[in-house]
Amino acid sequence: MFNTASSAPVATPSSGARKARLTSNQRPKWLVPAVGVASIVVGAALSALVGFNVALWAVFAAVLFLVAATLAVSLVEGPRNGADSLVTYLVYTAFVLAVVPLISVIWTVLANGLPGLNANLLLTSMNGVTGATDNAAVAGEAPVLGGAYHAIVGTVSITFWATLMSVPIGLLTAIYLVEYSKGAWLGRSITFFVDVMTGIPSIVAGLFAAALFGLLFGPSTRFGFVAAVALTVLMIPTVVKNTEEMLKIVPNELREASYALGVRKWRTITKVVIPTAISGIASGVTLAIARVIGETAPLLVTAGFATSINWNSFSGWMTTLPTYIYYQILTPTSPTNPDPSLQRAWAAALILIVIVMLLNLIARLVARAFAPKTAGR
Amino acid sequence: MSKRIDVDNLNVYYGDFLAVEDVKMGIDARSVTAFIGPSGCGKSTFLRTLNRMHEVIPGARAEGQVLLDGEDLYGPGVDPVVVRSMIGMVFQRPNPFPTMSIRDNVLAGVKLNSKRISRGDADALVESSLQGANLWNEVKDRLDKPGSGLSGGQQQRLCIARAIAVKPDVILMDEPASALDPISTLAIEDLINELKQDYTVVIVTHNMQQASRISDRTAFFNIQGTGKPGKLIEYGPTSEIFSNPKQQQTEDYVSGRFG
């Protein structure tokens, strides 16, 4: 080692040559943008050959850019940087591919839903709205009547009951798994069954709730609470899994610190472990709500379908936003003039998306509000 | 306030594995006792058995006697929670509760047990504990700020304040200064010297200078090889252990000729 080091001709090349070595093999700043512009132009030409449309243009441009940019960079900077830029641009492409459907969905719902979104839609139900009303609206003799107020009420109350049932069960299950089971067979089997539950198709959960209440109260018993039970089956595994992860990342040192102060185990859990993890738990619960609030299939078989406002989850059929959208599109109020129904369905879809986005926002705010404070040094 | 500890025939197991074998030692009240030895020799494990904190580790158990002023910690019907409120512990890495303010961290031992305490008493307890941990002057203006905003050395002294706020008889310290810079280490060492007026202090350390600076008696633990149990090799006054050890192993270790 030492021999080669001392005998090798390290002996100072001129300082100019050394500078050149440090900065050589760097691509000029314009290279990648230039390749990008070129691929867009060539992509346009190629797609024009096949029969021009925007999607084809984008695909051709992206593929050309990936190949050309990789080649250009590897020619200038060597194969390692070439591979680096190939993967970088692949990741960007994947990001665009993931975001395009999202933007497209939001755009479609906004474009179709905004015209129908008015006070009438938010504050009235479909009670008394018939095909004749819609026909009159299409003929221009009356405004579009009927709204989704009863569906908003149904969504809120069913989701409320589902949350009220699944959060305590899920939270306590997770606490048992992380703090008490210590890998015993009961804990392992609970974990296994929770994993199985995660994979239950939502219609099966709906059929379970329908069958359960059918046994208790006679066949085709349908009211809001039955749907809440179905949603609980879907929500519990999400809450358990998320809370489990959150409790696991609470450092053991904090538990030990608490034990070393002579604090009992359950007090350590309620006063140290849960407060430390509460922000993650709360945002996880909110995301679980956002997950089940859009369920359609289990609600069709458990809550029935209503056109009037029903605040009571324990008697009478109930409509939620997803089932409202489903029925408005599938069986328009006026079969000859489906446009008012479509308009109501899109507006209801917009409301649903807004509710879910608000829940996500609340989850972030909750997480921030509860997060352990680190400032103040 | 301060009690002595007598350990007799103590074996510590992790599952079937014997981790520490047959320890016998008496720890005087109002003194500092240091445990030294190579990594993995069982000194931290043994320290944890002195307040039953090893039971938190799955599979760990101890056999033998640990007497706190004559009362067996492992006797039938002894509640480990009570043991831990009498024998406090400070850990290697400072671990203030991140959700609590400095004040609440100090009061944690009281509040987490839901003992009722008047505001005046609480203020007095916070001040005396922080004074006792030499931290009062640095934090008295920001008691409501989070404890995790302090520097590492301050956090460790906050943990010591938290430990002495429950008024234990004994304080165990598991390498309390090994994650700290020299200045913070000095602050902790000065603090240990003061704590010995009121408490029995037992400290595990890898730093032999630290052991010789602060401790009255030193215990040297060693291990014959991986898979073998750790043993107490020599226990005596610190000056004797460092200047005139009886065992060849101890001499090799303290003079740096180990292994």
XYZ file of C-alpha atoms in Angstrom:
636
model
C 0.000 0.000 0.000
C 2.504 2.548 1.182
C 4.962 1.576 -1.534
C 2.595 2.107 -4.405
C 1.434 5.358 -2.893
C 4.935 6.754 -2.647
C 6.218 5.429 -5.951
C 3.150 6.206 -8.056
C 3.485 9.288 -10.205
C 1.208 11.433 -8.045
C 3.867 14.052 -8.506
C 2.012 17.247 -9.274
C 0.543 17.651 -12.690
C 0.119 21.306 -13.456
C -2.553 23.011 -11.404
C -4.463 23.864 -14.569
C -4.844 20.199 -15.514
C -6.060 19.381 -12.032
C -8.758 22.046 -12.205
C -9.908 20.648 -15.510
C -10.150 17.197 -13.989
C -12.417 18.391 -11.173
C -14.869 20.180 -13.437
C -14.672 17.983 -16.523
C -17.447 15.572 -17.464
C -20.137 17.961 -16.242
C -23.123 18.345 -18.490
C -23.826 21.936 -19.509
C -26.925 23.396 -17.908
C -28.811 23.634 -21.183
C -28.384 19.960 -22.124
C -31.389 18.356 -20.403
C -33.850 21.197 -21.145
C -32.707 21.122 -24.768
C -33.269 17.366 -24.942
C -36.690 17.952 -23.390
C -37.709 20.537 -25.982
C -36.360 18.368 -28.795
C -38.311 15.325 -27.596
C -41.515 17.356 -27.385
C -41.031 18.554 -30.967
C -40.061 15.127 -32.329
C -42.860 13.553 -30.304
C -45.347 15.908 -31.938
C -44.003 14.995 -35.383
C -44.147 11.246 -34.673
C -47.680 11.388 -33.313
C -48.726 13.437 -36.348
C -47.481 10.555 -38.517
C -49.696 8.048 -36.686
C -52.678 10.343 -36.291
C -52.272 13.252 -33.898
C -53.746 13.383 -30.424
C -52.496 14.889 -27.165
C -52.169 11.637 -25.194
C -50.105 9.998 -27.928
C -47.954 13.120 -28.161
C -47.283 13.037 -24.409
C -46.409 9.320 -24.479
C -44.022 9.728 -27.438
C -42.400 12.808 -25.917
C -41.926 11.072 -22.541
C -40.395 7.913 -24.036
C -38.124 9.921 -26.341
C -37.028 12.141 -23.509
C -36.237 9.174 -21.229
C -34.086 7.508 -23.883
C -32.426 10.651 -25.250
C -31.712 12.307 -21.913
C -30.207 9.083 -20.533
C -28.027 8.673 -23.613
C -26.939 12.309 -23.612
C -26.054 12.339 -19.934
C -24.180 9.032 -20.109
C -22.188 10.242 -23.110
C -21.131 13.406 -21.271
C -20.902 12.255 -17.662
C -20.460 8.507 -17.888
C -22.776 5.520 -17.359
C -23.230 5.995 -13.591
C -24.719 9.464 -13.993
C -26.640 8.194 -17.019
C -28.314 5.526 -14.891
C -28.898 8.117 -12.182
C -30.726 10.464 -14.515
C -32.694 7.589 -16.101
C -34.056 6.594 -12.674
C -34.653 10.215 -11.687
C -36.725 10.877 -14.792
C -38.547 7.538 -14.387
C -39.563 8.622 -10.885
C -40.804 11.958 -12.251
C -42.775 10.099 -14.933
C -44.312 7.813 -12.314
C -45.259 10.868 -10.256
C -46.968 12.474 -13.241
C -48.763 9.198 -14.029
C -50.008 9.061 -10.454
C -51.152 12.665 -10.334
C -52.878 12.827 -13.721
C -55.878 10.656 -12.697
C -56.220 12.614 -9.452
C -56.315 15.958 -11.229
C -58.597 14.514 -13.876
C -61.077 13.238 -11.266
C -61.078 16.494 -9.338
C -61.442 18.474 -12.544
C -64.355 16.359 -13.800
C -66.175 16.491 -10.485
C -65.643 20.235 -10.168
C -66.757 20.922 -13.742
C -69.860 18.743 -13.476
C -70.663 19.334 -9.837
C -70.258 23.086 -9.427
C -73.273 24.046 -11.605
C -75.566 21.934 -9.426
C -74.102 23.035 -6.124
C -76.528 25.529 -4.621
C -78.445 26.191 -1.415
C -81.330 24.096 -2.695
C -79.105 21.040 -3.058
C -77.500 21.523 0.347
C -80.652 22.264 2.297
C -83.477 20.205 0.797
C -84.139 16.492 0.457
C -85.680 14.543 -2.419
C -88.973 14.378 -0.573
C -91.798 15.169 -3.022
C -89.455 15.527 -5.993
C -90.890 13.446 -8.826
C -90.268 12.885 -12.479
C -92.785 15.648 -13.224
C -90.683 18.162 -11.239
C -87.606 17.274 -13.249
C -89.476 17.357 -16.548
C -90.668 20.868 -15.654
C -87.101 21.887 -14.827
C -85.808 20.602 -18.167
C -88.634 22.402 -19.966
C -87.427 25.583 -18.254
C -90.644 26.105 -16.324
C -89.115 25.654 -12.855
C -85.668 25.527 -11.228
C -84.064 22.141 -10.528
C -85.554 21.111 -7.206
C -84.489 18.396 -4.798
C -81.231 18.022 -2.971
C -78.863 15.868 -1.004
C -79.510 17.168 2.516
C -80.949 13.831 3.633
C -77.894 12.054 2.200
C -75.505 14.373 4.053
C -77.452 13.714 7.247
C -77.294 9.965 6.624
C -73.565 10.005 5.880
C -72.806 12.040 8.984
C -74.919 9.964 11.384
C -73.903 6.535 10.050
C -70.225 7.518 10.035
C -70.614 8.941 13.535
C -71.955 5.654 14.923
C -69.344 3.631 13.055
C -66.561 5.807 14.488
C -68.020 5.641 17.974
C -67.938 1.846 17.861
C -64.716 1.153 16.001
C -62.353 3.631 17.649
C -62.582 2.264 21.223
C -62.444 -1.351 20.001
C -59.560 -0.644 17.642
C -57.641 1.434 20.168
C -57.955 -1.126 22.957
C -57.028 -3.971 20.600
C -53.904 -2.131 19.525
C -52.987 -1.382 23.140
C -53.379 -5.064 24.006
C -51.250 -6.102 21.022
C -48.410 -3.674 21.663
C -48.333 -3.379 25.450
C -49.641 -6.657 26.810
C -49.564 -9.603 24.399
C -45.737 -9.913 24.169
C -46.012 -12.293 21.213
C -48.303 -14.748 22.988
C -50.590 -16.942 20.848
C -53.615 -14.734 21.536
C -51.772 -11.659 20.291
C -50.488 -13.503 17.236
C -53.933 -14.801 16.345
C -55.506 -11.344 16.819
C -52.890 -9.902 14.477
C -53.673 -12.652 11.962
C -57.432 -12.081 12.110
C -57.018 -8.308 11.872
C -54.974 -8.871 8.726
C -57.732 -11.108 7.372
C -60.320 -8.465 8.253
C -58.347 -5.869 6.289
C -58.979 -7.920 3.166
C -62.735 -8.391 3.624
C -64.608 -7.022 0.601
C -66.926 -4.261 1.747
C -70.062 -5.970 0.407
C -69.289 -8.972 2.633
C -69.162 -6.670 5.652
C -72.527 -5.269 4.565
C -74.012 -8.747 4.181
C -72.666 -9.689 7.613
C -74.405 -6.731 9.245
C -77.604 -7.355 7.280
C -77.593 -11.034 8.252
C -76.834 -10.265 11.913
C -79.697 -7.799 12.250
C -81.869 -10.081 10.129
C -81.381 -12.788 12.767
C -82.135 -10.383 15.595
C -85.040 -8.380 14.184
C -86.391 -10.401 11.283
C -85.453 -10.424 7.608
C -84.512 -7.253 5.710
C -84.148 -5.134 8.796
C -82.686 -1.900 7.512
C -81.779 1.227 9.387
C -78.755 3.472 9.809
C -77.216 1.583 12.685
C -77.020 -1.643 10.666
C -74.918 0.230 8.125
C -72.808 1.636 10.957
C -72.094 -1.934 12.113
C -71.030 -2.876 8.576
C -68.720 0.134 8.399
C -67.335 -0.732 11.850
C -66.248 -4.122 10.513
C -64.347 -2.282 7.781
C -62.944 0.393 10.056
C -61.647 -1.671 12.987
C -58.699 -3.282 11.161
C -57.566 0.097 9.812
C -57.709 1.670 13.268
C -55.944 -1.320 14.875
C -53.141 -1.432 12.306
C -52.536 2.298 12.405
C -52.687 2.623 16.190
C -50.417 -0.402 16.548
C -47.774 1.229 14.365
C -48.085 4.493 16.270
C -47.740 2.803 19.670
C -44.765 0.778 18.434
C -42.772 3.884 17.588
C -43.145 5.320 21.084
C -39.620 4.808 22.431
C -39.331 2.118 25.090
C -37.188 4.541 27.060
C -40.264 6.596 27.886
C -42.058 3.552 29.277
C -38.967 2.645 31.310
C -38.635 6.218 32.559
C -42.212 6.072 33.744
C -41.838 2.651 35.395
C -38.666 3.859 37.112
C -40.702 6.632 38.746
C -42.935 4.020 40.331
C -45.826 4.505 37.901
C -48.152 1.572 37.240
C -48.364 0.003 33.809
C -51.865 1.140 32.866
C -51.101 4.677 34.044
C -47.903 4.614 32.008
C -49.986 3.631 28.986
C -52.727 6.215 29.497
C -50.536 9.102 30.628
C -47.259 8.609 28.757
C -47.575 6.213 25.815
C -50.927 7.354 24.391
C -50.282 11.110 24.781
C -46.948 10.637 22.991
C -48.628 8.804 20.101
C -51.951 10.669 20.102
C -51.238 12.812 17.053
C -50.578 9.783 14.886
C -53.521 7.891 16.345
C -55.893 10.809 15.766
C -54.818 11.351 12.185
C -55.059 7.608 11.551
C -58.617 7.543 12.886
C -59.537 10.462 10.661
C -58.099 8.703 7.630
C -60.032 5.549 8.545
C -63.222 7.642 8.621
C -62.343 9.113 5.242
C -61.873 5.558 3.985
C -65.337 4.269 5.000
C -67.321 7.443 4.337
C -67.260 6.680 0.609
C -68.488 3.062 0.923
C -71.501 2.264 -1.253
C -72.038 -1.474 -1.463
C -72.487 -2.267 2.257
C -74.900 0.642 2.631
C -77.137 -0.576 -0.173
C -77.879 -3.788 1.731
C -78.029 -2.330 5.230
C -79.450 1.193 5.254
C -81.884 0.967 2.378
C -82.730 4.110 0.464
C -84.799 7.084 1.538
C -85.844 10.318 -0.108
C -86.671 12.196 3.064
C -84.625 13.416 5.994
C -84.078 10.878 8.764
C -81.939 11.821 11.743
C -82.716 8.621 13.642
C -80.140 5.920 12.971
C -82.192 3.320 14.851
C -85.357 3.361 12.801
C -86.242 3.945 9.199
C -84.206 3.757 6.028
C -81.397 6.160 5.437
C -79.533 7.488 2.430
C -75.869 8.367 2.375
C -74.036 10.391 -0.245
C -72.556 7.393 -2.100
C -75.914 5.567 -2.339
C -77.588 8.844 -3.292
C -75.140 9.271 -6.178
C -75.580 5.637 -7.176
C -79.378 5.812 -7.318
C -79.519 9.230 -8.977
C -77.366 7.960 -11.834
C -78.787 4.439 -12.098
C -82.464 5.281 -11.698
C -82.950 8.968 -12.581
C -85.959 10.575 -10.937
C -87.356 11.287 -14.383
C -86.407 8.443 -16.736
C -87.095 10.588 -19.805
C -85.112 13.603 -18.616
C -82.123 12.293 -16.569
C -80.173 15.595 -16.669
C -81.388 17.057 -13.338
C -80.605 13.736 -11.641
C -77.124 13.678 -13.155
C -76.557 17.232 -12.014
C -77.585 16.333 -8.463
C -75.352 13.243 -8.524
C -72.273 15.209 -9.597
C -72.929 17.880 -6.997
C -73.299 15.189 -4.324
C -70.003 13.670 -5.502
C -68.395 17.079 -5.106
C -69.778 17.373 -1.568
C -68.408 13.912 -0.722
C -64.949 14.802 -2.024
C -65.004 18.068 -0.095
C -65.968 16.217 3.107
C -63.140 13.709 2.638
C -60.645 16.489 1.892
C -61.805 18.385 4.970
C -61.282 15.233 7.036
C -57.750 14.899 5.683
C -57.110 18.537 6.505
C -58.501 18.043 10.011
C -56.235 14.996 10.387
C -53.211 17.140 9.627
C -54.317 19.908 11.977
C -55.030 17.373 14.720
C -51.641 15.769 14.214
C -49.963 19.147 14.451
C -51.964 20.243 17.479
C -51.161 17.088 19.454
C -47.566 16.652 18.272
C -44.972 16.684 21.061
C -43.563 20.177 21.328
C -39.883 20.467 20.657
C -39.451 24.211 20.313
C -38.356 26.521 23.099
C -34.685 25.796 23.459
C -34.052 9.234 53.301
C -31.187 6.955 52.477
C -30.975 3.210 52.844
C -28.330 0.557 52.385
C -28.595 -2.368 49.995
C -27.365 -5.878 50.610
C -27.264 -8.359 47.764
C -26.875 -12.042 48.417
C -26.480 -14.930 45.975
C -28.132 -13.057 43.152
C -28.381 -14.810 39.773
C -29.966 -13.059 36.817
C -31.321 -14.992 33.831
C -32.539 -14.042 30.374
C -34.753 -17.028 29.664
C -32.462 -19.994 30.309
C -29.306 -17.987 29.856
C -27.502 -17.124 33.056
C -26.439 -13.497 32.555
C -25.037 -12.606 35.951
C -23.837 -15.234 38.411
C -23.835 -15.246 42.170
C -23.348 -11.609 43.151
C -22.778 -10.751 46.790
C -22.284 -7.166 47.844
C -23.213 -4.578 50.419
C -23.827 -0.997 49.331
C -23.557 1.622 52.070
C -26.131 4.321 52.571
C -25.049 7.849 51.603
C -22.240 6.702 49.385
C -21.468 6.468 45.708
C -20.812 3.002 44.375
C -19.516 2.563 40.840
C -19.840 -0.544 38.672
C -17.142 -0.906 36.033
C -16.367 -3.623 33.541
C -16.337 -4.436 29.836
C -19.489 -4.223 27.719
C -21.811 -7.181 28.110
C -20.479 -8.202 31.511
C -23.883 -7.759 33.129
C -23.340 -4.630 35.193
C -26.355 -2.814 33.714
C -28.450 -5.966 34.058
C -27.406 -6.274 37.667
C -28.145 -2.592 38.281
C -31.665 -3.106 36.984
C -32.271 -5.965 39.393
C -31.704 -3.517 42.261
C -35.084 -1.903 41.553
C -36.718 -4.754 39.605
C -36.516 -2.781 36.343
C -35.160 -5.927 34.661
C -38.706 -7.313 34.804
C -39.630 -4.880 32.040
C -37.368 -6.850 29.683
C -39.189 -9.950 28.377
C -37.733 -13.163 29.769
C -35.518 -11.561 32.401
C -35.725 -12.866 35.961
C -33.612 -12.762 39.079
C -33.059 -15.298 41.850
C -31.587 -14.457 45.194
C -31.937 -11.728 47.737
C -31.719 -7.974 47.530
C -32.266 -6.391 50.916
C -33.141 -2.718 51.246
C -32.409 -1.966 54.894
C -33.212 -5.580 55.643
C -36.383 -5.852 53.561
C -36.231 -8.294 50.670
C -37.184 -6.684 47.357
C -37.991 -10.121 45.975
C -39.996 -11.298 48.971
C -43.495 -12.623 48.455
C -46.141 -9.926 48.085
C -43.676 -7.184 47.220
C -45.060 -4.823 44.572
C -42.373 -3.859 42.050
C -44.084 -0.499 41.592
C -43.482 0.341 45.250
C -39.885 -0.844 44.963
C -39.314 1.517 42.040
C -40.789 4.465 43.880
C -38.198 3.864 46.622
C -35.301 3.181 44.267
C -35.185 5.616 41.362
C -33.295 5.218 38.130
C -31.598 7.482 35.593
C -30.860 6.086 32.156
C -28.023 6.328 29.672
C -29.897 8.523 27.231
C -31.823 11.496 28.619
C -35.512 10.660 28.243
C -37.734 13.523 29.365
C -41.406 12.996 28.475
C -41.811 14.818 25.148
C -45.452 15.756 25.748
C -44.752 17.492 29.043
C -43.306 20.843 30.050
C -40.201 21.059 32.229
C -42.403 21.579 35.268
C -44.638 18.624 34.433
C -41.618 16.440 33.800
C -40.387 17.127 37.328
C -43.849 16.458 38.721
C -44.345 13.361 36.538
C -43.764 10.874 39.345
C -46.427 12.592 41.435
C -48.908 13.463 38.723
C -48.802 10.204 36.791
C -49.773 8.447 40.003
C -52.632 10.942 40.435
C -51.517 11.904 43.851
C -53.201 15.145 44.825
C -50.770 17.975 45.349
C -51.568 21.601 45.995
C -50.189 24.211 43.656
C -47.962 25.640 46.353
C -46.540 22.234 47.245
C -46.027 21.466 43.572
C -44.130 24.727 43.036
C -41.982 24.019 46.063
C -41.306 20.460 44.889
C -40.372 21.645 41.383
C -38.001 24.232 42.773
C -36.346 21.957 45.329
C -35.950 19.105 42.830
C -34.503 21.362 40.144
C -32.232 22.990 42.735
C -31.168 19.504 43.771
C -30.314 18.712 40.167
C -28.438 22.030 39.697
C -30.841 23.006 36.944
C -33.046 25.602 38.635
C -31.117 28.678 37.559
C -31.047 27.591 33.935
C -34.746 26.801 33.569
C -36.605 28.832 36.193
C -37.843 31.306 33.579
C -39.168 28.671 31.194
C -40.746 25.999 33.321
C -43.704 25.778 30.948
C -41.553 25.118 27.892
C -41.167 21.518 26.664
C -38.448 19.495 28.364
C -37.215 18.186 25.030
C -36.097 21.716 24.101
C -33.225 21.590 26.582
C -29.675 20.573 25.712
C -28.615 16.962 26.275
C -26.847 17.728 29.555
C -29.775 19.788 30.810
C -32.192 17.015 29.823
C -30.179 14.500 31.822
C -30.243 16.781 34.868
C -33.981 17.196 34.311
C -34.259 13.397 34.448
C -32.308 13.401 37.702
C -34.611 16.117 39.066
C -37.578 13.984 38.014
C -36.082 10.991 39.806
C -35.404 12.850 43.068
C -38.848 14.502 43.025
C -40.407 11.188 44.071
C -38.077 11.216 47.101
C -36.442 7.818 46.654
C -33.979 6.251 49.076
C -31.595 5.107 46.393
C -30.779 6.452 42.921
C -29.443 4.081 40.292
C -27.676 5.579 37.288
C -26.960 3.597 34.144
C -24.068 5.382 32.393
C -25.705 8.779 32.993
C -22.930 10.783 31.340
C -21.895 8.581 28.436
C -24.052 10.502 25.922
C -22.877 13.910 27.141
C -20.034 16.298 26.402
C -17.248 16.852 28.987
C -18.774 20.020 30.441
C -22.177 18.428 30.957
C -20.416 15.350 32.324
C -18.648 17.532 34.875
C -21.997 19.049 35.874
C -23.457 15.573 36.382
C -20.417 14.444 38.379
C -20.638 17.482 40.656
C -24.299 16.719 41.091
C -23.618 13.101 42.039
C -21.182 14.341 44.686
C -23.938 16.493 46.166
C -26.601 13.799 45.884
C -24.544 11.531 48.070
C -25.341 13.765 51.079
C -28.935 12.555 50.944
C -29.105 9.467 48.788
C -27.447 6.172 48.158
C -26.104 6.433 44.618
C -25.154 3.487 42.428
C -23.668 4.292 39.037
C -22.636 2.171 36.080
C -19.880 3.750 34.042
C -17.459 2.885 31.270
C -15.294 5.788 32.223
C -12.744 4.666 34.781
C -11.573 8.190 35.524
C -15.173 9.025 36.286
C -15.456 6.068 38.633
C -12.278 7.055 40.451
C -13.361 10.712 40.698
C -16.819 10.251 42.125
C -17.192 6.872 43.799
C -16.419 5.697 47.312
C -16.478 2.032 46.428
C -16.063 0.332 43.098
C -17.217 -3.052 41.850
C -15.469 -4.669 38.912
C -17.509 -7.102 36.813
C -16.056 -9.328 34.145
C -17.052 -12.016 31.718
C -14.926 -14.993 30.693
C -16.208 -15.056 27.109
C -19.394 -14.852 25.074
C -22.095 -17.143 26.401
C -20.543 -17.205 29.864
C -22.195 -15.432 32.770
C -20.895 -12.122 34.091
C -19.370 -12.219 37.541
C -18.451 -9.789 40.261
C -14.662 -10.061 40.326
C -13.706 -7.546 42.947
C -15.469 -5.065 45.168
C -13.770 -2.629 47.498
C -12.873 0.984 48.229
C -12.268 2.846 44.989
C -8.716 3.827 45.857
C -7.885 0.201 46.487
C -9.463 -1.053 43.271
C -7.542 1.456 41.178
C -4.205 1.522 42.940
C -3.864 -1.850 44.590
C -6.335 -4.410 43.252
C -6.230 -7.906 44.665
C -7.227 -9.669 41.459
C -5.040 -9.870 38.388
C -8.108 -9.323 36.088
C -8.974 -6.088 37.869
C -5.441 -4.825 37.549
C -5.378 -5.660 33.850
C -8.658 -3.860 33.294
C -7.972 -0.680 35.249
C -4.511 -0.351 33.788
C -5.834 -0.805 30.260
C -4.103 -4.109 29.572
C -7.363 -5.961 29.227
C -7.845 -8.699 26.634
